[in-house]
Tab-separated table of C-alpha atoms in Angstrom:
chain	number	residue	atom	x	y	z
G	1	UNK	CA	-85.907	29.648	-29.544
G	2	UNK	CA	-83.002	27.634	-30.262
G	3	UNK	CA	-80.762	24.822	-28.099
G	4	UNK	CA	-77.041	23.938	-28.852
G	5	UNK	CA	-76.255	20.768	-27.063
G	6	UNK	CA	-72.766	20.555	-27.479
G	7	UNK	CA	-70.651	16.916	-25.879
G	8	UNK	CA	-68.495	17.738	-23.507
G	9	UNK	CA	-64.403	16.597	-24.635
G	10	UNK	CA	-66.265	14.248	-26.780
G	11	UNK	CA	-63.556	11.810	-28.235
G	12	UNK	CA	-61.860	11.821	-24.422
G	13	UNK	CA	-65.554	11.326	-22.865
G	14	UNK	CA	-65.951	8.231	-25.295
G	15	UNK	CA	-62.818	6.729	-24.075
G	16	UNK	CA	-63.847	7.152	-20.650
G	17	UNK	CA	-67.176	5.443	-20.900
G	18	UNK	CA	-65.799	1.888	-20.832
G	19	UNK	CA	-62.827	2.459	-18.993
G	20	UNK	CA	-63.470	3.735	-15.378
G	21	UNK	CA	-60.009	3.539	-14.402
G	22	UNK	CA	-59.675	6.464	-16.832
G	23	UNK	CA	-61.907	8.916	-15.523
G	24	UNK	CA	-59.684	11.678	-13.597
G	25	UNK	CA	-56.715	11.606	-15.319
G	26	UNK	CA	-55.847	13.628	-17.801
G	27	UNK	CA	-56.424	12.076	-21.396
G	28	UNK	CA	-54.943	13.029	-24.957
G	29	UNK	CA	-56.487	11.673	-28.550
G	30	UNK	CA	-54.052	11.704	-30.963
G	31	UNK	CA	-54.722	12.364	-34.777
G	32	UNK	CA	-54.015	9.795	-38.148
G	33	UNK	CA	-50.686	8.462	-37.576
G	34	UNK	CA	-50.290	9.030	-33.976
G	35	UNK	CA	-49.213	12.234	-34.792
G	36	UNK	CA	-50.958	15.536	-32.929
G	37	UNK	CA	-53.218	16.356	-30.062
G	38	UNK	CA	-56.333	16.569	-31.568
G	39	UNK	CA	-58.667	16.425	-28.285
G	40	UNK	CA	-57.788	16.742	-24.773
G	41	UNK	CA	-59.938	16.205	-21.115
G	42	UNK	CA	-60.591	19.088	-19.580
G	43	UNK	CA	-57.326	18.011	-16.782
G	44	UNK	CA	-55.196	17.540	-20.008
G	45	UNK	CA	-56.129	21.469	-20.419
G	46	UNK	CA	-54.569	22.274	-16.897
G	47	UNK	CA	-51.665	20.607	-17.175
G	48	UNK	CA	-50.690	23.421	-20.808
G	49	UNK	CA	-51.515	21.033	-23.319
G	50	UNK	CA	-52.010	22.879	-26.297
G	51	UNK	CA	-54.419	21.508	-29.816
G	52	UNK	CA	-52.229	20.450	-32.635
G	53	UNK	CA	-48.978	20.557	-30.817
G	54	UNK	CA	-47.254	17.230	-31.899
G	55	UNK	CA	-46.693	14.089	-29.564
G	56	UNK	CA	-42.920	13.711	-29.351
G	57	UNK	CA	-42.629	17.242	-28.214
G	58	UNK	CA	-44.441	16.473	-25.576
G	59	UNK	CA	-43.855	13.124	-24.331
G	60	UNK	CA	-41.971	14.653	-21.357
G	61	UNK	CA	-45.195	15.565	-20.027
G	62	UNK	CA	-47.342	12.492	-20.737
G	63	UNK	CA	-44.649	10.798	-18.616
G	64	UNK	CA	-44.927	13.543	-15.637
G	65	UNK	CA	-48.024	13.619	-15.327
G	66	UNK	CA	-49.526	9.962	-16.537
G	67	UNK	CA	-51.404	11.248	-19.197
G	68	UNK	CA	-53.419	8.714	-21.113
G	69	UNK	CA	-53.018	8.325	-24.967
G	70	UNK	CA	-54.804	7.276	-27.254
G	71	UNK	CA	-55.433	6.829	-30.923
G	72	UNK	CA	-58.418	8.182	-32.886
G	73	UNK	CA	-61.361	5.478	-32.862
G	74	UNK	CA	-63.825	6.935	-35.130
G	75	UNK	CA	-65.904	3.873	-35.412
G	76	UNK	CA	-66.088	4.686	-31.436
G	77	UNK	CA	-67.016	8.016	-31.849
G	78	UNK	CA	-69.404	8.184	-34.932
G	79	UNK	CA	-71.309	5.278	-32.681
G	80	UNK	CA	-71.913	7.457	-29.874
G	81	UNK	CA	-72.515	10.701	-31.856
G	82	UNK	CA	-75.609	8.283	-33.339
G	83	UNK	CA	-76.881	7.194	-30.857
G	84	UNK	CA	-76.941	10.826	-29.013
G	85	UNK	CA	-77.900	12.375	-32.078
G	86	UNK	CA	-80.603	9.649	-32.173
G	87	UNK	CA	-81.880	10.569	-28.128
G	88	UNK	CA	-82.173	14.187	-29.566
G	89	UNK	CA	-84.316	13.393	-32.564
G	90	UNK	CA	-86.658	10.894	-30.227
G	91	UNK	CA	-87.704	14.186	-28.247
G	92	UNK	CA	-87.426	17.312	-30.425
G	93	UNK	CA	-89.347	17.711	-33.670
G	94	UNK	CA	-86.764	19.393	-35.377
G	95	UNK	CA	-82.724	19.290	-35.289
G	96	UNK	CA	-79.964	20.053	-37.054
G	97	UNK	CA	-77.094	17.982	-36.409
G	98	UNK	CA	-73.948	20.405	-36.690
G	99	UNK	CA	-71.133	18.173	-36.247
G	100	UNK	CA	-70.088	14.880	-34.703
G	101	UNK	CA	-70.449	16.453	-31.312
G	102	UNK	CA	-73.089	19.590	-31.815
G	103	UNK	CA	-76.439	19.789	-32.783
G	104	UNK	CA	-79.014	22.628	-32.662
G	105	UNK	CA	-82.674	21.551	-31.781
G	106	UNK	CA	-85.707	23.513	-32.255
G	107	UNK	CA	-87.002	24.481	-28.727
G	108	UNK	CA	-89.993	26.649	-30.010
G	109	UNK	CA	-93.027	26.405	-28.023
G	110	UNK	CA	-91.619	24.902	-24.981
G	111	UNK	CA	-92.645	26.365	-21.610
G	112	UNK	CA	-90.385	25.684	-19.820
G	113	UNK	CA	-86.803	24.839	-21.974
G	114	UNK	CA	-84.479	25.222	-19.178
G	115	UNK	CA	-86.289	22.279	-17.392
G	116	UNK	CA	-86.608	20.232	-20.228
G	117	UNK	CA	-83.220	20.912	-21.301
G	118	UNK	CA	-82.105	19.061	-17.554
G	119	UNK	CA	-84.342	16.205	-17.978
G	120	UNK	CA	-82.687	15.747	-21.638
G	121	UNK	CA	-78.809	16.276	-20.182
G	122	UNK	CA	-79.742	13.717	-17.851
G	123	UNK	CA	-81.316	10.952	-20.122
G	124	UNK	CA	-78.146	11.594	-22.423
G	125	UNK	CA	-75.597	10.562	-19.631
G	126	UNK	CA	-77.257	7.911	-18.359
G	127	UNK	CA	-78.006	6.034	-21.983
G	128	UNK	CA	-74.695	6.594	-23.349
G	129	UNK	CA	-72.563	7.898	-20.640
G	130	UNK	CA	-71.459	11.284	-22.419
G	131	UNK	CA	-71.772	14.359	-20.972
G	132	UNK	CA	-73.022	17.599	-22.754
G	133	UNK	CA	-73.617	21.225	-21.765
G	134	UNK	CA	-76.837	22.668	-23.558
G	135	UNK	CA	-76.628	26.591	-24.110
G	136	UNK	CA	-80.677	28.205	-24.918
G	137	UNK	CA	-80.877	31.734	-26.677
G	138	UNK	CA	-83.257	33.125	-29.484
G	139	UNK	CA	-80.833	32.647	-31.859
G	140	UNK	CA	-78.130	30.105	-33.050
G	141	UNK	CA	-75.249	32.562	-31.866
G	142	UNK	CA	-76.763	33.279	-28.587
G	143	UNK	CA	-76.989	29.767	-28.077
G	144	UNK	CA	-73.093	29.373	-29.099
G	145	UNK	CA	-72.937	32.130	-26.696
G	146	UNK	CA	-74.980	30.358	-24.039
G	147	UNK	CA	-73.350	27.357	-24.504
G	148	UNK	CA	-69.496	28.267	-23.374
G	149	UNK	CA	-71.396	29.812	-20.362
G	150	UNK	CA	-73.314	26.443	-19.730
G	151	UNK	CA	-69.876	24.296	-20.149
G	152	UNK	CA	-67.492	26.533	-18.401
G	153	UNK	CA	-69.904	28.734	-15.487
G	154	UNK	CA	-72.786	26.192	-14.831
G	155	UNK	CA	-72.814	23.143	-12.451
G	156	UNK	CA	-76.505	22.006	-13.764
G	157	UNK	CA	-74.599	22.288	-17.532
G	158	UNK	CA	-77.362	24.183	-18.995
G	159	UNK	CA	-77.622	28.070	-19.127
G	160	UNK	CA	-80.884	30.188	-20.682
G	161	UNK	CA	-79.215	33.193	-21.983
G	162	UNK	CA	-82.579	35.398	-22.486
G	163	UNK	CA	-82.951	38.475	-19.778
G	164	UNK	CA	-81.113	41.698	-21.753
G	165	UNK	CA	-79.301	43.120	-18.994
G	166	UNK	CA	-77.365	39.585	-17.994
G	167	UNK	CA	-76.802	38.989	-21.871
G	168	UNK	CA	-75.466	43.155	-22.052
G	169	UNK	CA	-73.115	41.554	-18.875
G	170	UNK	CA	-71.911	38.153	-20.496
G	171	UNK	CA	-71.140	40.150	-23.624
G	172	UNK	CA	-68.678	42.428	-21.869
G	173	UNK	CA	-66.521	39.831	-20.904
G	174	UNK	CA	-67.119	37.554	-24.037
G	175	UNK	CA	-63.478	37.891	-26.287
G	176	UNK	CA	-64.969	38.754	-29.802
G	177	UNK	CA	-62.793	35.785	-31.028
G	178	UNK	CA	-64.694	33.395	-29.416
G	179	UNK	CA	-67.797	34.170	-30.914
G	180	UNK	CA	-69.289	31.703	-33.541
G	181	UNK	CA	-68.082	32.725	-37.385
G	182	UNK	CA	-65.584	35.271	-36.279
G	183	UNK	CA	-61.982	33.569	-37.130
G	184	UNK	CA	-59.021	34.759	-36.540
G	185	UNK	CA	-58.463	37.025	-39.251
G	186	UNK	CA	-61.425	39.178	-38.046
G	187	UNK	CA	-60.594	39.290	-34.872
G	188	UNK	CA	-57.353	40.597	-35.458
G	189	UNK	CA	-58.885	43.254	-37.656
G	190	UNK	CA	-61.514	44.348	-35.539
G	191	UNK	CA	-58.445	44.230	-33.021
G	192	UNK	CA	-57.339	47.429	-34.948
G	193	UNK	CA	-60.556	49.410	-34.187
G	194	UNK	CA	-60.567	48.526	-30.181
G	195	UNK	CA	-63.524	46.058	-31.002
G	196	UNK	CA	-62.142	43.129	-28.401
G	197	UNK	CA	-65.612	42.033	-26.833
G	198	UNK	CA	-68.681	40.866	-27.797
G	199	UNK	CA	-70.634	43.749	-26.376
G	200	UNK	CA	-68.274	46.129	-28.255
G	201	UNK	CA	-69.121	44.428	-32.113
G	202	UNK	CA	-73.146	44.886	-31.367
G	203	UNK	CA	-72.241	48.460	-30.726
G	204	UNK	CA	-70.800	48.942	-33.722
G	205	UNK	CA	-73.231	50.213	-37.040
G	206	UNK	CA	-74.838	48.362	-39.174
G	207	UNK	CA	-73.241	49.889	-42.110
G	208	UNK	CA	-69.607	49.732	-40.620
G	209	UNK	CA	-70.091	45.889	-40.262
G	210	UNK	CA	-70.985	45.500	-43.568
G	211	UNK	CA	-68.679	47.776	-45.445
G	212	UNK	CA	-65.443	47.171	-42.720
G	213	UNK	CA	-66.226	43.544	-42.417
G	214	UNK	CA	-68.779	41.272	-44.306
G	215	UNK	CA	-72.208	40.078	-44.908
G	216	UNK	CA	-71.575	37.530	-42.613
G	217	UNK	CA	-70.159	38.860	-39.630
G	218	UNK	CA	-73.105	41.734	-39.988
G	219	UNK	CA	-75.937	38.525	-39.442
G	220	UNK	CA	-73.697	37.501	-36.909
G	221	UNK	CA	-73.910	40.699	-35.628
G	222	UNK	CA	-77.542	40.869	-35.930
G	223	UNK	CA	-78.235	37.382	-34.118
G	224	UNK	CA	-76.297	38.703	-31.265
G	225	UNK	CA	-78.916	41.375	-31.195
G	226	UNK	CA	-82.103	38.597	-31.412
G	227	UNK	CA	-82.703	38.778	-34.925
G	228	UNK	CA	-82.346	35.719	-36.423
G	229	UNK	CA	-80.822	35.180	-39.352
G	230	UNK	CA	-79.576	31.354	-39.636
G	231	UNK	CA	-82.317	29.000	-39.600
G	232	UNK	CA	-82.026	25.333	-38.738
G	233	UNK	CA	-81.131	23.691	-41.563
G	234	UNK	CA	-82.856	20.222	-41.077
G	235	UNK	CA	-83.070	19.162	-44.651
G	236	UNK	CA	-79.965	17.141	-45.642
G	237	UNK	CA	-77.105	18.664	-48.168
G	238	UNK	CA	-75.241	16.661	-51.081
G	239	UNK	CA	-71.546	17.022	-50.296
G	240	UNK	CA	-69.839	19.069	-53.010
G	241	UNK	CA	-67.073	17.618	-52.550
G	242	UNK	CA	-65.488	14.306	-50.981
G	243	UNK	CA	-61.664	13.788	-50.004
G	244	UNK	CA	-59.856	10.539	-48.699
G	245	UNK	CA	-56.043	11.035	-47.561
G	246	UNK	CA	-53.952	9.729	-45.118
G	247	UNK	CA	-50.627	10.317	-43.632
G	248	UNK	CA	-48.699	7.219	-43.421
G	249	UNK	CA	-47.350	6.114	-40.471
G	250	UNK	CA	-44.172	4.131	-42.567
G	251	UNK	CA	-43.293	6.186	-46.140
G	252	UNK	CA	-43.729	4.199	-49.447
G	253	UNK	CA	-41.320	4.166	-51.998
G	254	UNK	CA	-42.897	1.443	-54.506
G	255	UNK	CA	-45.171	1.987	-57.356
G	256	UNK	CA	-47.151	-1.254	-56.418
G	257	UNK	CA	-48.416	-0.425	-52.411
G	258	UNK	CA	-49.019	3.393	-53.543
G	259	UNK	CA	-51.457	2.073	-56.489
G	260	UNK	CA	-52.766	-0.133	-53.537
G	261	UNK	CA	-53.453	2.522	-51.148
G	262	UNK	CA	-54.817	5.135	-53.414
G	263	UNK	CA	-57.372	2.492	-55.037
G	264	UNK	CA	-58.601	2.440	-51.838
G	265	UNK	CA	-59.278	6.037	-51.273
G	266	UNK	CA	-60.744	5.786	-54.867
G	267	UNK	CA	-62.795	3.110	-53.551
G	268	UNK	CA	-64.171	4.543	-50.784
G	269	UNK	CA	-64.945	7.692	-52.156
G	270	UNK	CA	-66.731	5.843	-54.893
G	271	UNK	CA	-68.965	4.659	-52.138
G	272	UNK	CA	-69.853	7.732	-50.397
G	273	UNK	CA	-70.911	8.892	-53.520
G	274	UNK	CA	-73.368	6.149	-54.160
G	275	UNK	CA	-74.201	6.649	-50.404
G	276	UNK	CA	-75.363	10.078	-51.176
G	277	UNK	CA	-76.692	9.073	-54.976
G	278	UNK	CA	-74.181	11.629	-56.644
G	279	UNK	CA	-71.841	11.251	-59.482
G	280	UNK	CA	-68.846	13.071	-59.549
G	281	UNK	CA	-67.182	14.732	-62.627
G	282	UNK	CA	-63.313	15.653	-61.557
G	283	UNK	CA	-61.080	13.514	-59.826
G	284	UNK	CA	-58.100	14.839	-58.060
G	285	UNK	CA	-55.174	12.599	-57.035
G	286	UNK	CA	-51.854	13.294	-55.308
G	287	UNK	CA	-48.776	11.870	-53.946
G	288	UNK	CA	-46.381	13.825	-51.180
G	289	UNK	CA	-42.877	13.172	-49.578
G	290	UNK	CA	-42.089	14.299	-45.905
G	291	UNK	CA	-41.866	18.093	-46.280
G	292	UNK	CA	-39.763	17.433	-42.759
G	293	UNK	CA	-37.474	15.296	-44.133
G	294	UNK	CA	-33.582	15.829	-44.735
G	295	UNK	CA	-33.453	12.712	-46.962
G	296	UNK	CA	-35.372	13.368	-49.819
G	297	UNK	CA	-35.950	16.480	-51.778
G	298	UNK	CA	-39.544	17.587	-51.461
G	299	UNK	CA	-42.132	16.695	-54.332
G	300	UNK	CA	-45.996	16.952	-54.703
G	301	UNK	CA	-47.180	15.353	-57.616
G	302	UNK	CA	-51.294	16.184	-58.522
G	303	UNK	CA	-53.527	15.163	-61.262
G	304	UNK	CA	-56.506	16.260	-61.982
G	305	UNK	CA	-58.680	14.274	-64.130
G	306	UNK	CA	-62.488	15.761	-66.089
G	307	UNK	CA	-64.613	12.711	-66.783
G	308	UNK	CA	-66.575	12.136	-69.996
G	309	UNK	CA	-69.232	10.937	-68.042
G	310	UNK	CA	-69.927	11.710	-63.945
G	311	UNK	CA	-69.844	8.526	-62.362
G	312	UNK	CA	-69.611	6.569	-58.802
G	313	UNK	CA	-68.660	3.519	-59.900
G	314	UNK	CA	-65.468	2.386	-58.036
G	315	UNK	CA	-63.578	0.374	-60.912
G	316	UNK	CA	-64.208	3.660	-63.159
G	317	UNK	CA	-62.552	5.599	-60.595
G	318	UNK	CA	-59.890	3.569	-59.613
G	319	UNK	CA	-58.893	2.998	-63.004
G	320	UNK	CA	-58.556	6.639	-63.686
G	321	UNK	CA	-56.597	7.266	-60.371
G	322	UNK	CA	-54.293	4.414	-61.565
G	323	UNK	CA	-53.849	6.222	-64.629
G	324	UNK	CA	-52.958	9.537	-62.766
G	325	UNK	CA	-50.403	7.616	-60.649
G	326	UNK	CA	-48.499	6.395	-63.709
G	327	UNK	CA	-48.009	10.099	-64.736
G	328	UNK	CA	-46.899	11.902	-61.491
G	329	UNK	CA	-45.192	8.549	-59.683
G	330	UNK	CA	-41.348	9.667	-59.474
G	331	UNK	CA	-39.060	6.158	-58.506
G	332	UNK	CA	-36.485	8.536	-56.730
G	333	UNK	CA	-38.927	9.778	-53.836
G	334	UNK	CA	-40.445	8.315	-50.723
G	335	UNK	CA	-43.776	9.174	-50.229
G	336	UNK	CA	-45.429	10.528	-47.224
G	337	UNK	CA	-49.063	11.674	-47.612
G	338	UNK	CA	-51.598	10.451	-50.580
G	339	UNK	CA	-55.291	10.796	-51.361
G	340	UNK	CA	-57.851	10.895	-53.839
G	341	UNK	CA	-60.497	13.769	-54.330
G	342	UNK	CA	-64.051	13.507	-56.219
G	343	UNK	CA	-65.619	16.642	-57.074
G	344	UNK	CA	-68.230	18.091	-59.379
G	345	UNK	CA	-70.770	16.495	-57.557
G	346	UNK	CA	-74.076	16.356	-58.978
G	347	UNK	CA	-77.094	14.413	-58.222
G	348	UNK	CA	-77.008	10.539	-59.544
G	349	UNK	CA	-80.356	11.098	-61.398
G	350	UNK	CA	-79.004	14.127	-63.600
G	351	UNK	CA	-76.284	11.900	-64.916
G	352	UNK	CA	-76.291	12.098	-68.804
G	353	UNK	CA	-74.423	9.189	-70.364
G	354	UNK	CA	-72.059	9.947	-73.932
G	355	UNK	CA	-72.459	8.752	-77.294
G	356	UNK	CA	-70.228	6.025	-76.547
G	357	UNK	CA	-71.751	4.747	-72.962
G	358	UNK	CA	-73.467	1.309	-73.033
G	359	UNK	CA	-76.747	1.787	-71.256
G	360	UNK	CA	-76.611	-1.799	-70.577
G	361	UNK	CA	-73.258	-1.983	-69.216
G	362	UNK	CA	-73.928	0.933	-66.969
G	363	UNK	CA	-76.808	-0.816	-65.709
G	364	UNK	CA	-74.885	-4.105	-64.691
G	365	UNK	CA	-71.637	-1.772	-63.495
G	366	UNK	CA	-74.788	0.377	-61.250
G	367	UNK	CA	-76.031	-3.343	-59.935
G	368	UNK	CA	-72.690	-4.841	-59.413
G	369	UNK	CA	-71.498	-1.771	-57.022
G	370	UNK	CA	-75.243	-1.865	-55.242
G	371	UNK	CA	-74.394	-6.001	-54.910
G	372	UNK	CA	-70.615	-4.898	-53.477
G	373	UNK	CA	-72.418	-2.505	-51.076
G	374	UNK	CA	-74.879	-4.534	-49.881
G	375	UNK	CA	-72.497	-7.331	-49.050
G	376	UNK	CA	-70.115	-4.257	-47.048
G	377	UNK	CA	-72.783	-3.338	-45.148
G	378	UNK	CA	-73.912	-6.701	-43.909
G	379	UNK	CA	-70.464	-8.220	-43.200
G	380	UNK	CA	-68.094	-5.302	-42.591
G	381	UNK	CA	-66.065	-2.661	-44.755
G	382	UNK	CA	-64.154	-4.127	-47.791
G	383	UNK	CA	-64.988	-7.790	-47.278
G	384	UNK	CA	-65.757	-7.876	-50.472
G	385	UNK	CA	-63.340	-5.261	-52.632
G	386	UNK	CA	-61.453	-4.935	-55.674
G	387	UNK	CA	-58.291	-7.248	-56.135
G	388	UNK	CA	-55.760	-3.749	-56.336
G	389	UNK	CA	-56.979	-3.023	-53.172
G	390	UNK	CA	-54.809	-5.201	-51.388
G	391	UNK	CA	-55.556	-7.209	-47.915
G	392	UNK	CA	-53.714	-5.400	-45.235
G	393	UNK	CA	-54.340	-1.934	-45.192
G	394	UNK	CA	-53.388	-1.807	-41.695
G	395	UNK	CA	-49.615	-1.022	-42.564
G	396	UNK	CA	-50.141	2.192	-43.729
G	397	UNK	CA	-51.772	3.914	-40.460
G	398	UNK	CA	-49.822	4.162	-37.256
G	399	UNK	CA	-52.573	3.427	-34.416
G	400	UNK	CA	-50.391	2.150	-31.706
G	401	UNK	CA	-52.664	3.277	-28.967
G	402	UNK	CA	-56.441	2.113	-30.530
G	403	UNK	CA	-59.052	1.241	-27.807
G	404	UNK	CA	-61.435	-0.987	-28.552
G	405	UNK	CA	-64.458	-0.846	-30.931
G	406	UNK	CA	-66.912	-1.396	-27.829
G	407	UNK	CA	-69.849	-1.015	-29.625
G	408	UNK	CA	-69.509	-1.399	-33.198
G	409	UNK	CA	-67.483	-5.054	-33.206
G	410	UNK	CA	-68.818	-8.130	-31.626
G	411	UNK	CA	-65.069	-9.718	-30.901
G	412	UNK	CA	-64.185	-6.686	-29.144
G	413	UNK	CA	-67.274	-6.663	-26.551
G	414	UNK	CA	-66.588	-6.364	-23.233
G	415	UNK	CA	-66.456	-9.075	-21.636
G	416	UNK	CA	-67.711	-9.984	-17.845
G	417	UNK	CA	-65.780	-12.543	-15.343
G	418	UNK	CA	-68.548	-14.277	-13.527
């Protein structure tokens, strides 16, 4: 038996937390840049607030209706998805955390889940103030399934879909497009064949699934039915890839601040790979104007550079993303979007060095980045960094309506008028 416990409008349940003033009204977290609606309260959802839609188009109806803006604070939100992540572990011997605001937990054995399940919701709110809805099934997709039903059809916020005939009934009015792994481009095609409902895809032949459809969608299929076929994947995965691009919030036109930004997504990527002991072969970098602009012709400039040796040391890599900027910088554009890509991941320990690699300077390169990091981690990102990397980053993102770190930033603490 399986558990999703899924938070409820995560990033706009965050804000609310420290902000009472905050909690009825209808709340809006914008993405990089100030840009799009990237989360919304569930009374943001009534007034037709759509995902994605940009800002400016709808600033009309921010001002109608008060709606409260903010800014993403991921330092906000990856605090609270630890610390709830960290409640789940405490209590259930196995879990796999799905995203920042999901994770599926092993509820084998338990007696009495639904009960349990309360008592957990409960503990959840009142240590961090975030509210989730926890869906129980026999599988990972009947939990999805159980889930929406929890969040959308249950006051307690916790729903046991197990008895056949109400799961026959919840499938019958479940859109197929809903369900978990079935996009959009399924869901249109199954569209074709009259398939619009849950209840009508587990009707459908095994063989049909596969041959019409996919390998995929067939286990999806098959979970719907009780048979599982996607385990809990509790053992931790080396990223095959790692990406760090930003849409400014003022365009650059000068050589010198885009070799200043873009060492810094070299940098940082550098140090999620040594997070994650990996060394990465390729680097990708590129440079973008507006594509919405009138003022500029568009250009995309992209290099991709294949290492002699893998690596994860951040001077290596920013040197070689330097490099690529020199050859795909153009002095008549304006740049709009940038970022630097490591891939060809592979574990730090099968690293093989060249004929021409110093095993002594790799060894003092390998203790000066673990020195760097160790410094980071005690004091705060980038105190200590490399000289390209400038000392006001802050210029490049638009975050005009930040909250504050609450919880990750001793200067920003609450404070308490006695």
């Amino acid at each position: 038996m399986i558990a999703l416990v899924d938070c409820n409008n995560f990033y706009a349940s965050c804000e609310r937390v420290f902000n009472p003033l905050i909690h009825n009204k209808p709340i809006v977290v914008l993405s990089n840049n100030d840009g799009c609606v990237i989360a919304r309260s569930n009374q943001a959802k009534n007034i037709g607030i759509k995902m994605g839609v940009p800002a400016f188009k709808y600033q009309h109806v921010f001002d109608k209706f008060n709606v409260q803006i903010f800014s993403t604070n991921f330092a906000l939100y990856g605090d609270f998805s630890n610390r709830i992540m960290s409640i789940l572990a405490s209590i259930v011997p196995r879990i796999e955390i799905y995203s920042i605001d999901e994770a599926f937990i092993d509820y084998s054995g338990f007696k009495n889940p639904i009960e349990h399940a309360c008592i957990l919701r409960n503990r959840i709110k009142k240590w961090t103030g975030i509210t989730v809805s926890i869906g129980i099934g026999r599988t990972k997709t009947l939990a999805k399934v159980a889930n929406v039903v929890a969040k959308k059809e249950v006051s307690s916020g916790v729903y046991h879909l197990s008895c056949p005939y109400d799961i026959h009934k919840r499938f019958k009015n479940f859109p197929v497009y809903k369900l978990w792994g079935i996009g959009k481009n399924y869901a249109n095609r199954l569209k074709l064949y009259n398939i619009n409902t849950a209840y009508d895809l587990i009707n459908c032949t095994d063989r049909w699934v596969h041959k019409t459809l996919s390998v995929s969608v067939l286990n999806i299929v098959k979970e719907l039915r009780g048979i599982s076929c996607f385990e809990l994947e509790t053992n931790w995965k080396r990223k095959q890839s790692i990406r760090t691009s930003r849409t400014f919030g003022k365009e650059i036109s000068s050589f010198a601040k885009l070799a200043e930004v873009l060492s810094t997504y070299a940098t940082m990527c550098a140090y999620k790979l040594r997070e994650q002991n990996s060394c990465a072969n390729t680097i990708v970098v590129f440079i973008r104007t507006n594509s919405y602009s009138n003022k500029t012709v568009y250009y995309e400039g992209i290099k991709n550079i294949k290492l002699d040796t893998a690596t994860n040391d951040s001077m290596k890599i920013v040197s070689c993303v330097i490099l690529a900027l020199r050859s795909i910088y153009r002095k008549d554009c304006i740049y709009k979007k940038a970022g630097v890509i490591v891939s060809d991941i592979i574990p730090q320990s099968s690293m093989q060095l060249s004929f021409f690699d110093n095993i002594n300077d790799v060894k003092k390169r390998s203790n000066l980045m673990n020195a760097m990091d160790k410094i980071n981690k005690n004091y705060g990102k980038m105190k200590v960094r490399l000289a390209i990397n400038g000392y006001n980053q802050k210029l490049i993102l638009k975050q005009e309506r930040l909250s504050p770190c609450y919880t990750t930033q001793i200067s920003e603490l609450i404070q308490i008028q006695t």
